[in-house]
Short mmCIF file of C-alpha atoms in Angstrom, two decimals:
data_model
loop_
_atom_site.label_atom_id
_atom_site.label_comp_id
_atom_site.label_asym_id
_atom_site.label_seq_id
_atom_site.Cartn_x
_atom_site.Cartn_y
_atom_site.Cartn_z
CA UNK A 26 117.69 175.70 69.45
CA UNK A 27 120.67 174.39 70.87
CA UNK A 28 121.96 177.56 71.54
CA UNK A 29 119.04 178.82 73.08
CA UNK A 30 119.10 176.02 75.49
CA UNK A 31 122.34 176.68 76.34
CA UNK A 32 121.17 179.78 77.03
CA UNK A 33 118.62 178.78 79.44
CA UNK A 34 120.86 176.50 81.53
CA UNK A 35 123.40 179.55 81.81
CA UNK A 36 120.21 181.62 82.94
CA UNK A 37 119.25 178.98 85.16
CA UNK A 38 122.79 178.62 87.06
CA UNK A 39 123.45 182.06 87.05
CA UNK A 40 120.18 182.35 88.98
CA UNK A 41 121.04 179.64 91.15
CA UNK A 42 124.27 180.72 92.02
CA UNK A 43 122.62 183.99 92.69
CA UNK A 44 120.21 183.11 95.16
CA UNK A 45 122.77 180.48 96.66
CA UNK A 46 124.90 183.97 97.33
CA UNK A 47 121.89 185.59 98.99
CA UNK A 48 121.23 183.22 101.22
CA UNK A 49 124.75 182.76 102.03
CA UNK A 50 124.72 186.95 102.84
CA UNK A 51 121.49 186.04 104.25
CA UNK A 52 123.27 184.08 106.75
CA UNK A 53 125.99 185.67 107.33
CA UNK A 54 123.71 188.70 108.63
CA UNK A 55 121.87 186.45 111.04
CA UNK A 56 124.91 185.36 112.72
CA UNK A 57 126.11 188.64 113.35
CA UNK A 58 123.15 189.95 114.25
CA UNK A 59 123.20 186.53 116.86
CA UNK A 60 126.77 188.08 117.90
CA UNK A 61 126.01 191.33 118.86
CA UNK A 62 122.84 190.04 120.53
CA UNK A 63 125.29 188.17 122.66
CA UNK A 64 127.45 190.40 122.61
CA UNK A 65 124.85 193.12 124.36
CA UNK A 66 123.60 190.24 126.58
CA UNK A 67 126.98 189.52 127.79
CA UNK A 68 127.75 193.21 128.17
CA UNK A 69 123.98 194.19 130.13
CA UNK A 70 124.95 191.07 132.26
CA UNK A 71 128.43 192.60 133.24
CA UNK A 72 126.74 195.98 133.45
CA UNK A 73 124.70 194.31 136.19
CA UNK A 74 127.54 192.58 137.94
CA UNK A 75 129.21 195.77 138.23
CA UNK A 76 126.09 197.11 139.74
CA UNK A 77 125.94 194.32 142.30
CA UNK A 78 129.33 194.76 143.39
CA UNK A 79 129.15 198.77 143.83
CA UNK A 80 126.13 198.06 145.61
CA UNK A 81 127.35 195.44 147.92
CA UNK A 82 130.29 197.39 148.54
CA UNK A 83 128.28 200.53 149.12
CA UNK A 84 126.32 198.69 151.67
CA UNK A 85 129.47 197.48 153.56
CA UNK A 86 131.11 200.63 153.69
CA UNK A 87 127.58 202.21 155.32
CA UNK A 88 128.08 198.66 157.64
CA UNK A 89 131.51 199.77 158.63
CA UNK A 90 131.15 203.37 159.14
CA UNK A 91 128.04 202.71 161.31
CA UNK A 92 130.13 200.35 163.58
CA UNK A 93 133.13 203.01 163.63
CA UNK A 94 129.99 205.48 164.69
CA UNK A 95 128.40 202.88 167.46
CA UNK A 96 132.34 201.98 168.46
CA UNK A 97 132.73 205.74 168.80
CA UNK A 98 130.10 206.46 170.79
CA UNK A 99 130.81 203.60 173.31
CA UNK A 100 134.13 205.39 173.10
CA UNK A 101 132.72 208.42 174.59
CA UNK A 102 130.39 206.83 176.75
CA UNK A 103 133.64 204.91 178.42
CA UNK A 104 135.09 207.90 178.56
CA UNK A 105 132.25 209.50 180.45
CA UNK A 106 132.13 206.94 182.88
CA UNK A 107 135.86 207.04 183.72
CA UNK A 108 135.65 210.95 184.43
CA UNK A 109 132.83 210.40 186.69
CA UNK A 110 134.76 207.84 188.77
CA UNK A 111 137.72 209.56 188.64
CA UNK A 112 135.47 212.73 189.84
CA UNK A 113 134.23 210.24 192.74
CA UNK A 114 137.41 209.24 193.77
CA UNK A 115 138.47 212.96 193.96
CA UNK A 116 135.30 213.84 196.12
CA UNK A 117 136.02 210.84 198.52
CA UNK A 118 139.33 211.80 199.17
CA UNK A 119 138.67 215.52 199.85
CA UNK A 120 136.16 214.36 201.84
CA UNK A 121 138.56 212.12 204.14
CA UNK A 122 140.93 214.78 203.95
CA UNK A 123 138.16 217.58 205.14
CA UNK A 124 137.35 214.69 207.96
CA UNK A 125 141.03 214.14 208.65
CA UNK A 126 141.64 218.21 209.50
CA UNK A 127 138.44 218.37 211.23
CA UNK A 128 139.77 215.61 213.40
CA UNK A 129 142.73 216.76 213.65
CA UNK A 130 141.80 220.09 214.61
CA UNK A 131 139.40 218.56 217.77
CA UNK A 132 142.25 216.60 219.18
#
């Protein structure tokens, strides 16, 4: 009788011990599984981040190379107006050189 109560306790412990393991593995498992949850939240977050940045940087290069356009343009524009004045210039003085033969030629 002795014996088989012996028995019985070993039963008992060895049960114990093996659902004290389980929930140890148990454990374990959730925690890891809480790790790589982070893990892919920290990750998805960077992922975004990254996104952000190429996007923000994406929009400032389409800033920049629309002011390079506009600055071009103005460049041109400039440009046009100086020819035309320089054109001007070049019609007023073959004009007072025209009147300063014609003059010439009456005196």
């Amino acid at each position: 009788e002795e014996r088989l109560a012996q028995e019985e306790l070993l039963t008992r412990e060895a049960e114990a011990a093996a659902k004290k393991a389980e929930e140890e593995h148990l454990q374990r498992k959730m925690v890891e599984a809480a790790l790589i949850a982070e893990e892919e939240g920290v990750q998805r977050e960077l992922i975004q981040a990254a996104r952000k940045a190429e996007e923000q940087c994406l929009a400032c290069e389409a800033e920049e190379a629309a002011k390079m356009a506009e600055e071009e343009r103005l460049g041109r524009v400039a440009a046009g107006i100086a020819e035309e004045k320089c054109a001007q210039r070049e019609l007023i003085e073959a004009a007072r050189k025209a009147k300063d033969e014609r003059l010439a030629r009456e005196a």
